[in-house]
Coordinates of C-alpha atoms in Angstrom, one line a residue:
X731 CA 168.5 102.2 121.8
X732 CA 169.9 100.1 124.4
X733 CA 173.9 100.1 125.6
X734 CA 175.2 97.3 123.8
X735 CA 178.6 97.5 125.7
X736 CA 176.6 96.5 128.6
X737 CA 174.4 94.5 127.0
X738 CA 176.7 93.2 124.7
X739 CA 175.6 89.1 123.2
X740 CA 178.3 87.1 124.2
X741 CA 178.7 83.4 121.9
X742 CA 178.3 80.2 123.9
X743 CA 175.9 79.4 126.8
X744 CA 175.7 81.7 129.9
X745 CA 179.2 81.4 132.2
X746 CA 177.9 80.9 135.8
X747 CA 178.5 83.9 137.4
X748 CA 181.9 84.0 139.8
X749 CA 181.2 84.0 143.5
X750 CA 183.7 84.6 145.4
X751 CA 187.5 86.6 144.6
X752 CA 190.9 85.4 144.6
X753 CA 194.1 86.8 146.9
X754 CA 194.3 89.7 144.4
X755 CA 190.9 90.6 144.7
X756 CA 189.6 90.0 141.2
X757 CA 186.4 87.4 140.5
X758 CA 187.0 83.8 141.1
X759 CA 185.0 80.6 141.9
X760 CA 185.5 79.7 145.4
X761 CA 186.2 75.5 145.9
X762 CA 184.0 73.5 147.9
X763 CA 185.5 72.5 151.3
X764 CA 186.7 69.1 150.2
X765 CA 188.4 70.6 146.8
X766 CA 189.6 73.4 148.8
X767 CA 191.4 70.9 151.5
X768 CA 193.2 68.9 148.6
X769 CA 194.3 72.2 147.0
X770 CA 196.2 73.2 150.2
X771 CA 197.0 69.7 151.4
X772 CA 199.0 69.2 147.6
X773 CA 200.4 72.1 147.0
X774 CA 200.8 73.7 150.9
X775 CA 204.2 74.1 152.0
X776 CA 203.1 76.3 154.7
X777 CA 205.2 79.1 154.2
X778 CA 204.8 82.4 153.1
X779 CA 204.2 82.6 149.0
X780 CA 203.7 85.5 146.9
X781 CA 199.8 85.3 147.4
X782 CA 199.4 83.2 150.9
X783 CA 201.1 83.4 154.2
X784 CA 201.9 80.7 156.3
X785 CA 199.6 81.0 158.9
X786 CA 196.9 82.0 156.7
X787 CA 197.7 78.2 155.0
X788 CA 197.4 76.9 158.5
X789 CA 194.4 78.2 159.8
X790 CA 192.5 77.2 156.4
X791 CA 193.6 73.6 156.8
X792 CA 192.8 73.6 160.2
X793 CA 189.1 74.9 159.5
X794 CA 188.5 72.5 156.6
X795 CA 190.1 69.4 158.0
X796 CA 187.4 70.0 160.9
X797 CA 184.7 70.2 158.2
X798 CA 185.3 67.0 156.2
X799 CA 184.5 63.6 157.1
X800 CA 187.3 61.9 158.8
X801 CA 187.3 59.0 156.3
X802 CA 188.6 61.9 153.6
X803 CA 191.0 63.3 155.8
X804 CA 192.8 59.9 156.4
X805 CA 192.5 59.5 152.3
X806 CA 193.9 63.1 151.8
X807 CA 196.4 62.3 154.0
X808 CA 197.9 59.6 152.3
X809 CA 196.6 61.1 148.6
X810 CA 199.3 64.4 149.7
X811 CA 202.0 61.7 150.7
X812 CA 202.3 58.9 148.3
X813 CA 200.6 61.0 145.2
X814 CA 201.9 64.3 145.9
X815 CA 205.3 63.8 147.8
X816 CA 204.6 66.4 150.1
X817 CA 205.8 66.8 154.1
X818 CA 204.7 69.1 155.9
X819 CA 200.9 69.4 154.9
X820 CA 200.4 65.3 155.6
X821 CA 201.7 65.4 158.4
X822 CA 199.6 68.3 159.8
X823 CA 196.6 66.3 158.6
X824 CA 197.6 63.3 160.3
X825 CA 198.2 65.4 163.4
X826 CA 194.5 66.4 163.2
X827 CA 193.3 62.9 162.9
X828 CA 195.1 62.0 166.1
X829 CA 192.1 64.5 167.9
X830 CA 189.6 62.8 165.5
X831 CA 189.6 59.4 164.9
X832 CA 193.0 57.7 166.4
X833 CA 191.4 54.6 165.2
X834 CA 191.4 56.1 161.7
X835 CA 195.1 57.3 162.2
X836 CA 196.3 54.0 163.4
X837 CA 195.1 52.6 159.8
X838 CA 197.1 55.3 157.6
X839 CA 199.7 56.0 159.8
X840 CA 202.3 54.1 157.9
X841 CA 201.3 55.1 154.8
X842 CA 202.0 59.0 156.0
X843 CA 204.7 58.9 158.3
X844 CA 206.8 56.4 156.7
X845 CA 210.2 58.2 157.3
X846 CA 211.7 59.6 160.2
X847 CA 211.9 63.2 159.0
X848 CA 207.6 62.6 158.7
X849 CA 208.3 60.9 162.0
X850 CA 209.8 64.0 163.7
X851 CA 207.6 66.6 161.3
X852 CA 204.3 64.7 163.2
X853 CA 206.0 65.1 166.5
X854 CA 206.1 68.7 166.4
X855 CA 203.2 69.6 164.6
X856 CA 201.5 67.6 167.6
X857 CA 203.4 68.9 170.3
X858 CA 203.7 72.8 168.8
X859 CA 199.5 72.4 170.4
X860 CA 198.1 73.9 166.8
X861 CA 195.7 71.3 166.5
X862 CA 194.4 71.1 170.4
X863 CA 197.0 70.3 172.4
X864 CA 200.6 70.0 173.6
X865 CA 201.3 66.7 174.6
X866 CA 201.0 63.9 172.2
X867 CA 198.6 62.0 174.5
X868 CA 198.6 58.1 174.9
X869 CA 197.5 56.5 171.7
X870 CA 199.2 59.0 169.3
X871 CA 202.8 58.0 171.5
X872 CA 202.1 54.5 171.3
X873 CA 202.3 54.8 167.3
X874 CA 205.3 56.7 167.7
X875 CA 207.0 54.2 170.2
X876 CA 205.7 51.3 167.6
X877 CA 207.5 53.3 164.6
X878 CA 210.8 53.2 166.9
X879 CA 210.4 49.4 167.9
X880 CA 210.1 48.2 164.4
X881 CA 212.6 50.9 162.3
X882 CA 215.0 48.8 160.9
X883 CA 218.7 50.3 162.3
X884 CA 219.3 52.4 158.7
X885 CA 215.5 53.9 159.1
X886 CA 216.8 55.0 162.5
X887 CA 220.6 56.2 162.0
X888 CA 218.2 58.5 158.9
X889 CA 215.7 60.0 161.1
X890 CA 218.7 61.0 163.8
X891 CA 219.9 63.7 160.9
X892 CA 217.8 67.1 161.6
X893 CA 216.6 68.7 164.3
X894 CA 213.3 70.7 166.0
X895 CA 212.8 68.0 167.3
X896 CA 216.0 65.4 166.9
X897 CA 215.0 62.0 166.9
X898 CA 216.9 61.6 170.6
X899 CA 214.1 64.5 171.8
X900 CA 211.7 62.4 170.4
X901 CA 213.2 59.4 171.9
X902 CA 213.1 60.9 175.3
X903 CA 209.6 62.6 175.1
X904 CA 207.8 58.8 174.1
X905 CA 210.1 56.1 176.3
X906 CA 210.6 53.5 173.9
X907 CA 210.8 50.0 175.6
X908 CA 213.2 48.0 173.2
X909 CA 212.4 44.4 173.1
X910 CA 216.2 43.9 171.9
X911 CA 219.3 44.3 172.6
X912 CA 220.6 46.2 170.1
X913 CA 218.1 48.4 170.0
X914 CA 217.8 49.4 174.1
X915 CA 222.0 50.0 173.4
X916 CA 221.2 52.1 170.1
X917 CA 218.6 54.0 171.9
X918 CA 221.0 54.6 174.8
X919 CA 223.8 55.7 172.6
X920 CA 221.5 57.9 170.9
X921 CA 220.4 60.2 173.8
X922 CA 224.2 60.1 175.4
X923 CA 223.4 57.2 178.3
X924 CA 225.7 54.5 178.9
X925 CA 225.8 51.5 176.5
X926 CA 227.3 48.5 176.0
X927 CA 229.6 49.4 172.6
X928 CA 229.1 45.7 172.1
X929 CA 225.8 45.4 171.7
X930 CA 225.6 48.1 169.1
X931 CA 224.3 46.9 165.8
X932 CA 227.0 46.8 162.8
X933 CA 226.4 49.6 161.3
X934 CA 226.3 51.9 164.5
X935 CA 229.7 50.0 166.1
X936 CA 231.1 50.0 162.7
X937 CA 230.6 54.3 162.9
X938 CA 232.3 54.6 166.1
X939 CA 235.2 52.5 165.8
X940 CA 236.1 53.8 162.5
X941 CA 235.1 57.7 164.1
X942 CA 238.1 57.1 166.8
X943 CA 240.3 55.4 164.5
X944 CA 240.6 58.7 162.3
X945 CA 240.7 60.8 164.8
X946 CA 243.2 59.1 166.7
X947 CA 245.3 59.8 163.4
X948 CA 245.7 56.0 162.5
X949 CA 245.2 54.6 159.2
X950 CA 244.3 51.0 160.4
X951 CA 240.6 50.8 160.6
X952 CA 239.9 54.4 159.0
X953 CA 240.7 53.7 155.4
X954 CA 237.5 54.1 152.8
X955 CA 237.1 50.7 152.8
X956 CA 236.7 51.0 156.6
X957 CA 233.9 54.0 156.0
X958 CA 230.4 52.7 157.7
X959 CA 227.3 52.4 156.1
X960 CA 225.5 55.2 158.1
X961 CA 224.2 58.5 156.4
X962 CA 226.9 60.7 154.8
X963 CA 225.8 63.9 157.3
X964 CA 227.4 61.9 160.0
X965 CA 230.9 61.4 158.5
X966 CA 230.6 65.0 157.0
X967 CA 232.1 66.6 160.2
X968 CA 235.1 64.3 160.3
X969 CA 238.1 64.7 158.4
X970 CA 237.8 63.0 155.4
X971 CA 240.0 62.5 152.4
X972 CA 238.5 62.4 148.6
X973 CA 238.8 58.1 149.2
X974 CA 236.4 58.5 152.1
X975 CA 234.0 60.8 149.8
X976 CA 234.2 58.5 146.6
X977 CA 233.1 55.4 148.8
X978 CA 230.8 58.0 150.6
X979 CA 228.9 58.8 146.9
X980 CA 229.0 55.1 146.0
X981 CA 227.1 53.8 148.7
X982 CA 224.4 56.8 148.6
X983 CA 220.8 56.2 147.4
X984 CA 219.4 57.6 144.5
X985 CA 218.1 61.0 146.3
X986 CA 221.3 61.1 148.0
X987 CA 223.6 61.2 145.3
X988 CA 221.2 63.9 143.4
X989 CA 221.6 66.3 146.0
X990 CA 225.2 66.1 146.4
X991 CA 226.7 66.1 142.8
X992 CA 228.8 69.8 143.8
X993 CA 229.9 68.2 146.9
X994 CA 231.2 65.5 145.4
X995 CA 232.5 67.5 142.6
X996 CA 234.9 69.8 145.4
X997 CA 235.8 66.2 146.9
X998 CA 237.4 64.6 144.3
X999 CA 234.9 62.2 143.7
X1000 CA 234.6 62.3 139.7
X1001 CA 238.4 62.6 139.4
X1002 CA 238.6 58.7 141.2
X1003 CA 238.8 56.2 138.6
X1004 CA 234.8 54.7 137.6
X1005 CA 233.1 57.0 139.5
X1006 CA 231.4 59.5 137.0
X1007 CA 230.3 56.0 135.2
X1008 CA 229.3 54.6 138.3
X1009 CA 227.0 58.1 139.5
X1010 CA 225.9 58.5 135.9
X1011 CA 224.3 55.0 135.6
X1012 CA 222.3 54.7 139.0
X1013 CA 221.2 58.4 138.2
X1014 CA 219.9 57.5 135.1
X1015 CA 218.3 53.8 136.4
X1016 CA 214.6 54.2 135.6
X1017 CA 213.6 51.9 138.7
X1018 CA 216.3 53.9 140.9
X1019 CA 213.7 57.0 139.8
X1020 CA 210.6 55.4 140.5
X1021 CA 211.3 54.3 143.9
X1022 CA 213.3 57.7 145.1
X1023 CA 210.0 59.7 144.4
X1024 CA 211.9 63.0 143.0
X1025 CA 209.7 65.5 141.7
X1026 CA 210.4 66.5 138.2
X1027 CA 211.3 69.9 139.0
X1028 CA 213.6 68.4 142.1
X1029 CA 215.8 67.0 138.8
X1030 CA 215.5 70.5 137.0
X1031 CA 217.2 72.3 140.2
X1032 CA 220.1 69.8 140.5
X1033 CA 220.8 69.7 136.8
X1034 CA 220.4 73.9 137.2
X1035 CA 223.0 73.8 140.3
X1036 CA 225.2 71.1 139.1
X1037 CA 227.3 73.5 137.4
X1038 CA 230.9 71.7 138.0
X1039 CA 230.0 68.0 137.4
X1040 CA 231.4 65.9 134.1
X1041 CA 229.1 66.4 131.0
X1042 CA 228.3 62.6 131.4
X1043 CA 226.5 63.6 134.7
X1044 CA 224.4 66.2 133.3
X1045 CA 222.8 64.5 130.6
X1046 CA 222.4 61.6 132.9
X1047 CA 220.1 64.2 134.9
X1048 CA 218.5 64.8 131.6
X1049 CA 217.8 60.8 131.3
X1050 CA 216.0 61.2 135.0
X1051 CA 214.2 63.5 133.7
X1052 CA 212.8 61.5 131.2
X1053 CA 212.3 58.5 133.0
X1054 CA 210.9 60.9 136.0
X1055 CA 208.0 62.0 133.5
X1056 CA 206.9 58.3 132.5
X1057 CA 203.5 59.5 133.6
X1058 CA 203.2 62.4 130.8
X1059 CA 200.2 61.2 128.7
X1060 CA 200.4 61.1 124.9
X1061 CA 197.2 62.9 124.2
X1062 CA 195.4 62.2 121.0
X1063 CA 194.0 65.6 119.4
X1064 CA 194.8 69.2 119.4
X1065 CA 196.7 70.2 122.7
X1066 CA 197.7 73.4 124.1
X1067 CA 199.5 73.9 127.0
X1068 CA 199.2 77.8 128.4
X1069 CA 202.2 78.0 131.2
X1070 CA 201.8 81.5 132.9
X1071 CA 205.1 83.1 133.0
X1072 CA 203.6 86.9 134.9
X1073 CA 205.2 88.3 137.6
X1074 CA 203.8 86.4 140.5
X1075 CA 205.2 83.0 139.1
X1076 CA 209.0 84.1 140.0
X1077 CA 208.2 83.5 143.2
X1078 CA 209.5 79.9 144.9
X1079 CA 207.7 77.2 144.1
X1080 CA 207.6 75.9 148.0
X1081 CA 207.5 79.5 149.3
X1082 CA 209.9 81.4 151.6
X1083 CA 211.9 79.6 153.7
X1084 CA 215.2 81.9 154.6
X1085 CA 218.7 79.9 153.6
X1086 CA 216.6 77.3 152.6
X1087 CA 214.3 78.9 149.9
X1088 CA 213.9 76.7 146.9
X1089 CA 215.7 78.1 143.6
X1090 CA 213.3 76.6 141.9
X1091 CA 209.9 79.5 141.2
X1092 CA 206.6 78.8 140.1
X1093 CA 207.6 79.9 136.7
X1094 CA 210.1 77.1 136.3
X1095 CA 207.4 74.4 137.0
X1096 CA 205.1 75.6 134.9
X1097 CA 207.6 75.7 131.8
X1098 CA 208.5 72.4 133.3
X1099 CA 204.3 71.3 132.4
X1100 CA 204.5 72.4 129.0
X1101 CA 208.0 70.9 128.1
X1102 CA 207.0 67.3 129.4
X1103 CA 203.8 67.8 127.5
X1104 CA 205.1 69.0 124.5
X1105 CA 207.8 66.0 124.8
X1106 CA 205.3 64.0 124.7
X1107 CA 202.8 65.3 122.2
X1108 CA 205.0 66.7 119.7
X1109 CA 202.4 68.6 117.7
X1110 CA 201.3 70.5 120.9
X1111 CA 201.2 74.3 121.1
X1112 CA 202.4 76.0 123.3
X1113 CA 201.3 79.9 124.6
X1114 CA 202.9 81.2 127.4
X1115 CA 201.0 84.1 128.9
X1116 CA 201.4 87.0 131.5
X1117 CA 198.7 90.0 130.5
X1118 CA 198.7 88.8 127.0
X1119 CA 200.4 85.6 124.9
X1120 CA 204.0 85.6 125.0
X1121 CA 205.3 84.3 121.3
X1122 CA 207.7 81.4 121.9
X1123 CA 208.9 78.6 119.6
X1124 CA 209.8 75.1 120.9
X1125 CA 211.6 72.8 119.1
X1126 CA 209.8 69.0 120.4
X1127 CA 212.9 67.3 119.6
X1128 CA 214.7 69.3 122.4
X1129 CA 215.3 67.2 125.8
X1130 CA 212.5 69.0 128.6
X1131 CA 215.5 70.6 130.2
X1132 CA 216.4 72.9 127.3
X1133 CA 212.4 73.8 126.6
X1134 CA 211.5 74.5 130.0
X1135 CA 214.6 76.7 130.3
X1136 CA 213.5 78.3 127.7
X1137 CA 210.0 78.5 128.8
X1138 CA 211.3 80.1 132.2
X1139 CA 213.3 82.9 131.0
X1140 CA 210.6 84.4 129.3
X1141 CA 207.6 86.7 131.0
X1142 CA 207.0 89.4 133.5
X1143 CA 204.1 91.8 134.3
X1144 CA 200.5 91.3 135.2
X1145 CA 198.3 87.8 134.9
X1146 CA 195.5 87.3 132.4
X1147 CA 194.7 83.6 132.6
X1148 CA 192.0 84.3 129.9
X1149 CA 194.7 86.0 127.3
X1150 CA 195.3 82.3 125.7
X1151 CA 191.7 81.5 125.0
X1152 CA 191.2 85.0 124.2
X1153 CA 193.9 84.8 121.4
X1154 CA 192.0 81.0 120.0
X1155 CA 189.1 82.7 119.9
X1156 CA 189.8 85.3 117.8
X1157 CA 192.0 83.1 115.6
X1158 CA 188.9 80.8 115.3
X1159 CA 190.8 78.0 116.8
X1160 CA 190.2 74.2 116.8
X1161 CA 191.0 72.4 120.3
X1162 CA 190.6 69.5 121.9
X1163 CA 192.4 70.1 125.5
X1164 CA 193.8 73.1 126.7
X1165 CA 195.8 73.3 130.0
X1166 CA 196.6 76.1 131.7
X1167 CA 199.4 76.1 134.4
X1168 CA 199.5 79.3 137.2
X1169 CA 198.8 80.2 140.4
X1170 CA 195.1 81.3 139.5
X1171 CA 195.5 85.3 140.8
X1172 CA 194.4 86.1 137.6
X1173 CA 193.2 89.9 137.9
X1174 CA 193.8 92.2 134.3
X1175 CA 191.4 90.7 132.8
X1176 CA 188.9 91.0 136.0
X1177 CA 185.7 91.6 135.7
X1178 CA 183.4 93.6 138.1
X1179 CA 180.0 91.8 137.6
X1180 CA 178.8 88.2 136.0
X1181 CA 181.4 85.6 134.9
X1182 CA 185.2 85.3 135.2
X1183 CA 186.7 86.2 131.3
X1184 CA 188.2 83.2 131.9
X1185 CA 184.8 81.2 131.4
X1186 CA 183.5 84.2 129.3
X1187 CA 186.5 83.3 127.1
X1188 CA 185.6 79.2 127.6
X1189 CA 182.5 79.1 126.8
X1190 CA 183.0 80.8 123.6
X1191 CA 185.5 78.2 122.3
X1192 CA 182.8 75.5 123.0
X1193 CA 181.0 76.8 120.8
X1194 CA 182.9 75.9 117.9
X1195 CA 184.6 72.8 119.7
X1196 CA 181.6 71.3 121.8
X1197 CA 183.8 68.2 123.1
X1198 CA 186.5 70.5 123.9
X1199 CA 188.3 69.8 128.0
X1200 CA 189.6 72.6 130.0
X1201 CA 192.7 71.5 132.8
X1202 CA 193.7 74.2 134.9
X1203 CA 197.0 73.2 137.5
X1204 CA 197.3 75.3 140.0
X1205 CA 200.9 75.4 142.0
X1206 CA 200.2 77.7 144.6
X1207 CA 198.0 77.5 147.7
X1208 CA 194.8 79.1 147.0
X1209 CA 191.0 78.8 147.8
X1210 CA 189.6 79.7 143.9
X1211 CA 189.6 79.5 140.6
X1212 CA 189.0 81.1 137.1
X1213 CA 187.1 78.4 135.6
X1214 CA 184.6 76.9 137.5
X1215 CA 184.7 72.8 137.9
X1216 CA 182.0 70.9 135.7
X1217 CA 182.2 68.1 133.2
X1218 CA 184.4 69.7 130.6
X1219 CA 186.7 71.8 133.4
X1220 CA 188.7 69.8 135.5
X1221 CA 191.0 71.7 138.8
X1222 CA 194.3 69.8 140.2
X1223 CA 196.3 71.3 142.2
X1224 CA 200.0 70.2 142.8
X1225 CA 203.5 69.5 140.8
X1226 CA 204.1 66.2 141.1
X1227 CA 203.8 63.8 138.7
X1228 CA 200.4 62.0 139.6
X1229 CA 199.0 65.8 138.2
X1230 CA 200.2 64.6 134.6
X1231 CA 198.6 61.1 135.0
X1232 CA 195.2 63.1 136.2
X1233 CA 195.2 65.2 133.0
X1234 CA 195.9 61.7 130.1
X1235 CA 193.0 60.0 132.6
X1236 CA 190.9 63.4 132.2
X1237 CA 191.4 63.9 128.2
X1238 CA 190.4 60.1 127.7
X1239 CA 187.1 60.6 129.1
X1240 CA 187.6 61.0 132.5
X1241 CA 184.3 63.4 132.8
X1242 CA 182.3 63.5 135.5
X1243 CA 182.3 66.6 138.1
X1244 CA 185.2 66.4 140.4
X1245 CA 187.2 63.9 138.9
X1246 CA 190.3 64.8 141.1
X1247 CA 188.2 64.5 144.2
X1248 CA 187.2 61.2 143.5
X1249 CA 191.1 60.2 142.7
X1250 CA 191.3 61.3 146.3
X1251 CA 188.1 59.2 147.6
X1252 CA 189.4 55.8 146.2
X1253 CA 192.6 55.7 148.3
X1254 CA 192.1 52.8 150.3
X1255 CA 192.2 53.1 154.2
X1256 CA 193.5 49.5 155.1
X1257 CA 197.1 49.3 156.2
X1258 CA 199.8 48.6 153.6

């Protein structure tokens, strides 16, 4: 008689086997270069994670961006920019365009460095000589000296706050020739040169006279009706009263004012008469959302921190939140959301970065998934899983903030991203869309030959539910999988919230091979 552990019949059509093995070592399916470039390039931080280290992260983009056409660089470019939100991986990419295709480059270029912190990031990416050389050369400094002759005066006094380089390094590596006045005095006054005050634009004079007028001790001309319109990091030095701050936290943008809620809160600024009503509302404004680009878990950390703000300005966060996840589809059918919640997802969400390390883990954007789905599709289940399914009960009618905090304070312990379709396989479960959030370095459930369990596990459930669709998110910077990509299996990587609108598109019938791929390919190249 045969061994029928080793030959054991298995329901469901014949898993393709795994071919390559994730950062744990376990069976995985590898991604083809292109799907392996927009993994990294939206979910990349480069910096150290639990499973990837930095340079690791760079040399893989390196190698991949040199083995993709330079048409789907440009396009991943701008895909990891105005899609994903990210920094520091477009701007690498567009640093390795600058050695391919500078024509290609000059076409996107405003599209990926459209601030001055992307401004600065493409600087020293170009000049650190990671992607071929040192210098910027002559056509990528040209783009640089045209983003400094066309920068509106706010665009610049914004991309003069931070450093490595500062914008006056960048200033004095390019040459800018100013066609202007104001802006040959501005440029002067940035790298300490002589300058005619008076030719100063207003916002810039306004700065300096009202900087010498509080110093010098006087109240004429330093009052908060006196405060310039410049960035708040520039006053922050000075010695300002809780006036200066509440004029300071009414003329902040959207981003601005999210970031600094316990600053304002140890300056007075809710204590002056309006202002909580005043923060509240523009935090809230759906359109103030929409245009600021905050990540949904960007609002779960400032609600999180904001520890010492009026009540009124925590559920307004709650209100961003909402309006942040207008892109969360209501999905017809029966949903299940698996958020992993092992070990490995405590790590930061953006990776190690010293003093500046993220609060937020991997673990808290995965809860984040399910509780904006859930929100959404009120009858969706929800199984959290490390080695096995972790029992928790959501209430739907709950805001996201209190489900995904919920989520998040639960796990621990190894990954097994098959344990959820294990457990709706044995309870003989009906589906219609399951989506699994981790960081794919799934390895108790690892097999040593054949399939991954995770498409073992799959294919078994498509048995009974033929139509059935398969999203797996990944949030972590990786090169494979446990479910390999095909017409019912769809892999996104990324925690924005173009990722939600990818999985609606996907669950409607979105179901060709590569369907995130192609999201990727249809970014136009013409300047905008």
């Amino acid at each position: 008689m045969v061994n029928t552990q080793l030959f054991k019949t298995t329901p469901g059509k014949l898993a393709p086997a795994a071919d390559a093995a994730n950062q744990s070592g376990a069976r995985a399916y590898g991604y083809k270069t292109r799907h392996h470039l927009a993994q990294l390039a939206a979910t990349g931080c480069m910096t150290s994670t639990f499973h990837a280290d930095a340079q690791a992260q760079l040399e893989n983009v390196l190698t991949l961006a040199q083995d993709v056409d330079t048409a789907f660089l440009a396009k991943t470019a701008v895909y990891a920019r105005q899609a994903g939100h990210m920094k520091d991986m477009p701007a690498l990419l567009a640093a390795v365009l600058a050695q391919r295709d500078i024509a290609l480059l000059q076409s996107v270029f405003g599209r990926v460095i459209d601030n001055g912190k992307m401004l600065r990031n493409f600087v020293q990416i170009l000049r650190s000589g990671q992607t071929g050389r040192k210098s910027l050369g002559s056509r990528p400094k040209k783009l640089v000296q045209q983003w400094l002759a066309n920068a509106s005066e706010q665009r610049l006094l914004q991309a003069s706050i931070g450093a490595d380089p500062t914008l006056a390094d960048v200033v004095r590596m390019v040459h800018p020739k100013p066609a202007e006045a104001w802006r040959a005095a501005w440029f002067a006054w940035l790298i300490g040169r002589p300058y005619d005050e008076a030719a100063l634009p207003p916002a810039t004079l306004a700065y300096e006279r009202f900087k010498r007028a509080l110093l010098s001790g006087k109240t004429e001309g330093a009052t908060a009706e006196d405060l310039p319109p410049v960035p708040f990091q520039m006053l922050t030095a000075l010695p300002l009263n809780d006036a200066h701050w509440a004029r300071i936290a009414a003329q902040g943008s959207w981003q601005m004012v999210r970031q600094n809620l316990n600053a304002f809160a140890r300056h007075g600024v809710f204590e002056q008469p309006g202002m909580t009503a005043q923060l509240a509302t523009l935090l809230r404004d759906p359109e103030a959302v929409a245009s600021a680009r905050v990540m949904p878990y960007q609002l779960m950390t400032a609600f999180n921190a904001a520890s010492d703000v009026p009540a009124e300005i925590r559920d307004a966060l709650q209100d961003a939140m909402e309006a942040a996840l207008v892109n969360v589809p209501a999905i017809e059918g029966r949903v299940v959301v698996c958020p992993d919640v092992s070990g490995s997802m405590s790590s930061a969400v953006t990776g190690w970065r010293g003093s500046a390390t993220s609060a937020v883990r991997c673990i808290d954007v995965a809860a984040l998934v399910a509780a904006a789905l859930v929100r959404k599709n009120p009858r969706c289940r929800v199984m959290p899983f490390e080695q096995r399914v972790v029992p928790v009960k959501l209430n739907p009618r709950d805001s996201v903030m209190t489900n995904a905090a919920k989520l998040a304070a639960v796990g621990g312990g190894g990954t097994s991203v098959s344990a959820p379709l294990r457990q709706l396989n044995e309870e003989r479960a009906d589906v219609d869309l399951v989506v699994i959030v981790s960081d794919n370095e799934s390895w108790i459930d690892a097999r040593r030959h054949g399939a991954t369990e995770t498409m073992t596990q799959w294919e078994a459930i498509k048995v009974r539910c033929p139509t059935a669709r398969l999203v797996c998110i990944d949030i972590q910077p990786g090169a494979s999988t446990q479910a390999v990509e095909r017409k019912d299996v769809m892999n996104v990587g990324g925690f924005s919230d173009a990722v939600f609108r990818m999985v609606g598109d996907f669950a409607g019938g979105a179901t060709e091979v590569g369907h995130w791929v192609r999201e990727i390919e249809r970014m136009a190249l013409d300047p905008q």
